[in-house]
Amino acid sequence: MGAIEDIRSVTVCRYITPLREGGSLPALAEADDDFKYVLKFRGAGHGVKALIAEFLGGEIARAIGMRVPELVFANLHEAFGRTEGDEEIQDLLQGSKGLNLAMHFLSGAINFDPAVTTVDDNSASKIVWLDAFITNVDRTYRNTNMLMWNRELWLIDHGASFFFHHSWNNLEKHAKSPFSFIKEHVLLPQATRLEDADKEIKQLLNREKLREIVTGLPDDWLQWQESNLSPQEIREAYIQFLLIRLDNSNIFIKEAQNARKALI
């Protein structure tokens, strides 16, 4: 769980199989370090914005003490995938040449099942706080996006977070939103200590840490055809979104508390 500057880069050398349960068609792949990874493609779905959300969400989760598989920058050479027989996959690979994102594959991990595993109130509160903070719509009963590995809970798949960046307007309004989708969160019933989680997290997630995380975004992901903003201007916008949201955490905490009361 090193600092942002310790994030490694690998080159993908073997495409193993698609993981079709994900809407963005991630894949199991092997890199030149001989490890296997779940590879997220810049050519899929929402493109680099999904990779940005995955990176920021995963590293913020790690910063507050959550278990997240190691994230690495994953390079795809231009010739990679030309011999792939499936045309859909070949198009995806060809459209993803360059810098992608991958997470270490947790071999033998199983999907978290709330009917089988109980999460303690403190951990549940921190995860609910996290997902409200990063506006992650995708940690529900339908799709928990959590794994059990070595009897420990691991968080995965944050690519549906930060949905404000798909419209890229009214940043302050989005940053101060209550995030009503939190009512669908799979761990909301156990999140009884949200105010305690807020105090604990703010000791770890200060302004300097958030700036460090966002600064780790590669320029290659911040060249947006629909925008005239420079990579640094885009980084600053993410930083401002996060800082405003952190300063106004009482808004989304109250929303989550009210949603939880409605469940009881």
Tab-separated table of C-alpha atoms in Angstrom:
chain	number	residue	atom	x	y	z
A	1	MET	CA	0.000	0.000	0.000
A	2	GLY	CA	2.636	2.494	-1.072
A	3	ALA	CA	2.332	6.130	-1.950
A	4	ILE	CA	0.948	7.282	-5.264
A	5	GLU	CA	4.434	7.694	-6.705
A	6	ASP	CA	4.986	3.978	-6.063
A	7	ILE	CA	2.294	2.898	-8.540
A	8	ARG	CA	3.949	0.558	-10.996
A	9	SER	CA	3.678	0.366	-14.767
A	10	VAL	CA	3.464	-2.952	-16.603
A	11	THR	CA	3.144	-4.046	-20.213
A	12	VAL	CA	0.346	-6.460	-21.064
A	13	CYS	CA	1.754	-9.504	-22.829
A	14	ARG	CA	-1.171	-11.964	-22.873
A	15	TYR	CA	-4.930	-11.579	-23.121
A	16	ILE	CA	-6.441	-14.530	-21.251
A	17	THR	CA	-10.219	-14.172	-21.179
A	18	PRO	CA	-12.960	-11.540	-21.060
A	19	LEU	CA	-14.794	-11.038	-17.782
A	20	ARG	CA	-18.216	-10.546	-19.258
A	21	GLU	CA	-20.049	-9.779	-16.019
A	22	GLY	CA	-18.804	-6.203	-16.321
A	23	GLY	CA	-20.559	-3.819	-18.680
A	24	SER	CA	-17.227	-2.394	-19.828
A	25	LEU	CA	-15.914	-5.860	-20.760
A	26	PRO	CA	-12.795	-5.989	-18.571
A	27	ALA	CA	-10.426	-8.894	-19.090
A	28	LEU	CA	-8.117	-11.214	-17.241
A	29	ALA	CA	-4.638	-10.623	-18.639
A	30	GLU	CA	-1.005	-11.377	-17.888
A	31	ALA	CA	1.702	-8.713	-17.782
A	32	ASP	CA	5.455	-8.744	-18.245
A	33	ASP	CA	5.972	-9.090	-14.485
A	34	ASP	CA	4.341	-12.570	-14.683
A	35	PHE	CA	1.343	-11.490	-12.582
A	36	LYS	CA	-2.276	-11.686	-13.654
A	37	TYR	CA	-4.475	-8.603	-13.640
A	38	VAL	CA	-8.050	-7.531	-14.209
A	39	LEU	CA	-7.542	-5.116	-17.081
A	40	LYS	CA	-9.788	-2.082	-17.592
A	41	PHE	CA	-9.725	-0.649	-21.117
A	42	ARG	CA	-9.663	2.970	-22.203
A	43	GLY	CA	-11.515	1.931	-25.359
A	44	ALA	CA	-14.558	0.638	-23.463
A	45	GLY	CA	-17.722	2.358	-22.267
A	46	HIS	CA	-16.935	5.775	-20.867
A	47	GLY	CA	-13.295	5.585	-21.938
A	48	VAL	CA	-10.590	7.263	-19.887
A	49	LYS	CA	-13.143	8.803	-17.515
A	50	ALA	CA	-13.947	5.312	-16.211
A	51	LEU	CA	-10.211	4.748	-15.687
A	52	ILE	CA	-9.926	8.071	-13.855
A	53	ALA	CA	-12.829	7.118	-11.580
A	54	GLU	CA	-11.307	3.682	-10.998
A	55	PHE	CA	-7.954	5.199	-10.115
A	56	LEU	CA	-9.248	7.972	-7.856
A	57	GLY	CA	-11.829	5.777	-6.136
A	58	GLY	CA	-9.379	2.962	-5.529
A	59	GLU	CA	-6.598	5.180	-4.199
A	60	ILE	CA	-8.952	7.171	-1.959
A	61	ALA	CA	-10.276	3.883	-0.563
A	62	ARG	CA	-6.708	2.743	0.079
A	63	ALA	CA	-5.865	6.051	1.767
A	64	ILE	CA	-8.638	5.571	4.345
A	65	GLY	CA	-7.512	2.046	5.179
A	66	MET	CA	-9.709	-0.075	2.938
A	67	ARG	CA	-8.310	-3.138	1.187
A	68	VAL	CA	-8.095	-2.570	-2.565
A	69	PRO	CA	-6.150	-4.750	-5.041
A	70	GLU	CA	-2.966	-3.083	-6.241
A	71	LEU	CA	-3.609	-0.722	-9.146
A	72	VAL	CA	-1.045	-0.521	-11.945
A	73	PHE	CA	-0.753	1.427	-15.162
A	74	ALA	CA	-0.992	-1.115	-17.981
A	75	ASN	CA	0.447	-0.474	-21.435
A	76	LEU	CA	-0.996	-2.065	-24.569
A	77	HIS	CA	1.286	-2.025	-27.600
A	78	GLU	CA	-0.227	-1.070	-30.943
A	79	ALA	CA	0.068	-4.604	-32.354
A	80	PHE	CA	-1.552	-6.229	-29.324
A	81	GLY	CA	-4.758	-8.122	-30.108
A	82	ARG	CA	-4.497	-8.208	-33.889
A	83	THR	CA	-4.763	-11.999	-33.861
A	84	GLU	CA	-7.785	-12.044	-31.531
A	85	GLY	CA	-10.592	-14.002	-33.221
A	86	ASP	CA	-13.523	-12.232	-31.563
A	87	GLU	CA	-14.162	-9.038	-33.544
A	88	GLU	CA	-15.713	-7.206	-30.584
A	89	ILE	CA	-12.681	-7.950	-28.421
A	90	GLN	CA	-10.269	-7.127	-31.244
A	91	ASP	CA	-11.920	-3.728	-31.695
A	92	LEU	CA	-11.730	-3.137	-27.946
A	93	LEU	CA	-8.035	-3.991	-27.830
A	94	GLN	CA	-7.203	-1.906	-30.871
A	95	GLY	CA	-9.117	1.023	-29.408
A	96	SER	CA	-7.226	0.722	-26.134
A	97	LYS	CA	-3.626	0.952	-27.289
A	98	GLY	CA	-1.531	3.012	-24.939
A	99	LEU	CA	-2.070	3.496	-21.217
A	100	ASN	CA	-4.813	1.530	-19.466
A	101	LEU	CA	-5.464	0.558	-15.853
A	102	ALA	CA	-5.324	-2.848	-14.204
A	103	MET	CA	-5.827	-4.277	-10.742
A	104	HIS	CA	-4.042	-7.266	-9.287
A	105	PHE	CA	-6.105	-10.429	-9.789
A	106	LEU	CA	-7.106	-11.985	-6.456
A	107	SER	CA	-7.030	-15.656	-7.384
A	108	GLY	CA	-9.689	-17.665	-5.574
A	109	ALA	CA	-11.643	-14.637	-4.354
A	110	ILE	CA	-15.427	-14.934	-4.165
A	111	ASN	CA	-18.090	-12.261	-4.502
A	112	PHE	CA	-19.228	-10.719	-1.229
A	113	ASP	CA	-22.664	-12.013	-0.232
A	114	PRO	CA	-24.435	-9.943	2.456
A	115	ALA	CA	-26.570	-12.959	3.337
A	116	VAL	CA	-23.448	-14.937	4.237
A	117	THR	CA	-20.964	-12.383	5.580
A	118	THR	CA	-21.644	-9.671	8.140
A	119	VAL	CA	-19.561	-6.503	7.982
A	120	ASP	CA	-18.874	-4.717	11.263
A	121	ASP	CA	-20.507	-1.332	11.844
A	122	ASN	CA	-17.263	0.628	11.667
A	123	SER	CA	-16.147	-0.866	8.343
A	124	ALA	CA	-19.652	-0.591	6.874
A	125	SER	CA	-19.832	3.069	7.892
A	126	LYS	CA	-16.462	3.851	6.336
A	127	ILE	CA	-17.416	2.147	3.058
A	128	VAL	CA	-20.773	3.929	2.896
A	129	TRP	CA	-18.977	7.233	3.638
A	130	LEU	CA	-16.455	6.491	0.889
A	131	ASP	CA	-19.078	5.707	-1.735
A	132	ALA	CA	-21.141	8.771	-0.847
A	133	PHE	CA	-17.983	10.899	-1.026
A	134	ILE	CA	-16.903	9.654	-4.472
A	135	THR	CA	-20.532	9.348	-5.662
A	136	ASN	CA	-20.219	5.647	-6.435
A	137	VAL	CA	-23.573	4.349	-7.690
A	138	ASP	CA	-22.383	0.761	-7.987
A	139	ARG	CA	-22.181	-0.961	-4.589
A	140	THR	CA	-25.682	-2.361	-4.345
A	141	TYR	CA	-27.362	-5.693	-3.603
A	142	ARG	CA	-27.479	-6.296	-7.351
A	143	ASN	CA	-23.751	-5.727	-7.724
A	144	THR	CA	-21.815	-5.475	-4.465
A	145	ASN	CA	-18.403	-4.878	-6.082
A	146	MET	CA	-16.703	-6.401	-3.073
A	147	LEU	CA	-14.749	-9.619	-2.786
A	148	MET	CA	-13.874	-11.976	0.033
A	149	TRP	CA	-10.247	-13.066	-0.252
A	150	ASN	CA	-8.307	-14.804	2.511
A	151	ARG	CA	-11.313	-14.117	4.750
A	152	GLU	CA	-10.911	-10.380	4.277
A	153	LEU	CA	-13.157	-7.862	2.542
A	154	TRP	CA	-11.718	-6.176	-0.570
A	155	LEU	CA	-13.230	-3.314	-2.552
A	156	ILE	CA	-13.184	-3.365	-6.359
A	157	ASP	CA	-14.682	-1.549	-9.354
A	158	HIS	CA	-14.978	2.185	-8.721
A	159	GLY	CA	-15.369	3.111	-12.389
A	160	ALA	CA	-18.967	4.293	-11.951
A	161	SER	CA	-17.906	6.991	-9.469
A	162	PHE	CA	-17.510	10.740	-10.089
A	163	PHE	CA	-20.397	10.798	-12.539
A	164	PHE	CA	-20.253	14.616	-12.576
A	165	HIS	CA	-17.345	14.365	-15.014
A	166	HIS	CA	-19.601	13.067	-17.780
A	167	SER	CA	-21.376	16.425	-17.970
A	168	TRP	CA	-18.561	18.576	-16.548
A	169	ASN	CA	-20.693	21.508	-15.448
A	170	ASN	CA	-21.997	22.918	-12.156
A	171	LEU	CA	-19.019	21.394	-10.352
A	172	GLU	CA	-19.808	23.050	-7.018
A	173	LYS	CA	-23.446	21.942	-7.199
A	174	HIS	CA	-22.354	18.335	-7.810
A	175	ALA	CA	-19.767	18.565	-5.025
A	176	LYS	CA	-22.456	19.621	-2.529
A	177	SER	CA	-25.037	17.076	-3.656
A	178	PRO	CA	-26.553	14.788	-0.980
A	179	PHE	CA	-26.134	11.742	-3.267
A	180	SER	CA	-29.573	10.161	-3.056
A	181	PHE	CA	-28.316	6.906	-4.633
A	182	ILE	CA	-26.829	5.996	-1.243
A	183	LYS	CA	-30.221	4.525	-0.337
A	184	GLU	CA	-29.349	1.563	-2.587
A	185	HIS	CA	-26.034	0.798	-0.839
A	186	VAL	CA	-25.641	-2.818	0.222
A	187	LEU	CA	-23.987	-1.924	3.549
A	188	LEU	CA	-26.280	0.943	4.527
A	189	PRO	CA	-28.175	-1.135	7.155
A	190	GLN	CA	-24.902	-1.720	9.060
A	191	ALA	CA	-23.645	1.878	8.701
A	192	THR	CA	-24.522	3.027	12.227
A	193	ARG	CA	-21.351	5.056	12.840
A	194	LEU	CA	-21.196	7.508	9.965
A	195	GLU	CA	-20.264	10.513	12.100
A	196	ASP	CA	-17.457	8.535	13.756
A	197	ALA	CA	-16.305	7.400	10.315
A	198	ASP	CA	-16.297	11.019	9.154
A	199	LYS	CA	-13.999	12.079	12.006
A	200	GLU	CA	-11.684	9.100	11.519
A	201	ILE	CA	-11.449	9.488	7.747
A	202	LYS	CA	-10.750	13.211	7.920
A	203	GLN	CA	-7.635	12.434	9.938
A	204	LEU	CA	-6.382	10.388	6.983
A	205	LEU	CA	-7.879	12.172	4.001
A	206	ASN	CA	-6.605	15.712	4.345
A	207	ARG	CA	-6.201	18.260	1.564
A	208	GLU	CA	-2.598	17.287	0.904
A	209	LYS	CA	-3.471	13.609	0.507
A	210	LEU	CA	-6.292	14.334	-1.928
A	211	ARG	CA	-4.033	16.578	-3.983
A	212	GLU	CA	-1.358	13.859	-4.026
A	213	ILE	CA	-3.840	11.274	-5.296
A	214	VAL	CA	-5.242	13.466	-8.073
A	215	THR	CA	-1.760	14.549	-9.117
A	216	GLY	CA	-1.078	10.874	-9.856
A	217	LEU	CA	-3.466	10.939	-12.827
A	218	PRO	CA	-1.419	10.572	-16.024
A	219	ASP	CA	-1.560	13.352	-18.611
A	220	ASP	CA	-2.457	10.721	-21.205
A	221	TRP	CA	-5.918	10.325	-19.620
A	222	LEU	CA	-6.507	14.079	-19.463
A	223	GLN	CA	-6.442	14.935	-23.170
A	224	TRP	CA	-10.179	15.296	-23.696
A	225	GLN	CA	-11.424	16.003	-27.211
A	226	GLU	CA	-14.599	17.583	-25.856
A	227	SER	CA	-12.681	20.034	-23.679
A	228	ASN	CA	-10.158	22.822	-24.182
A	229	LEU	CA	-8.867	22.409	-20.626
A	230	SER	CA	-5.254	21.427	-20.068
A	231	PRO	CA	-4.428	18.275	-18.069
A	232	GLN	CA	-3.476	20.424	-15.078
A	233	GLU	CA	-6.737	22.365	-15.267
A	234	ILE	CA	-8.666	19.081	-15.291
A	235	ARG	CA	-6.691	17.854	-12.282
A	236	GLU	CA	-7.481	21.079	-10.441
A	237	ALA	CA	-11.185	20.584	-11.140
A	238	TYR	CA	-11.105	17.100	-9.581
A	239	ILE	CA	-9.178	18.466	-6.612
A	240	GLN	CA	-11.712	21.246	-6.090
A	241	PHE	CA	-14.606	18.785	-6.362
A	242	LEU	CA	-13.067	16.565	-3.690
A	243	LEU	CA	-12.118	19.402	-1.352
A	244	ILE	CA	-15.572	20.994	-1.526
A	245	ARG	CA	-17.177	17.605	-0.949
A	246	LEU	CA	-14.889	16.861	1.996
A	247	ASP	CA	-15.676	20.232	3.592
A	248	ASN	CA	-19.402	19.567	3.158
A	249	SER	CA	-19.489	15.913	4.172
A	250	ASN	CA	-22.335	16.666	6.590
A	251	ILE	CA	-24.628	16.942	3.556
A	252	PHE	CA	-24.111	13.391	2.321
A	253	ILE	CA	-23.837	11.981	5.862
A	254	LYS	CA	-27.292	13.357	6.690
A	255	GLU	CA	-28.671	11.904	3.441
A	256	ALA	CA	-27.243	8.471	4.296
A	257	GLN	CA	-28.568	8.639	7.873
A	258	ASN	CA	-32.051	9.553	6.659
A	259	ALA	CA	-31.973	6.785	4.063
A	260	ARG	CA	-30.932	4.303	6.735
A	261	LYS	CA	-33.757	5.374	9.038
A	262	ALA	CA	-36.188	4.736	6.204
A	263	LEU	CA	-34.983	1.136	6.057
A	264	ILE	CA	-35.655	0.435	9.727
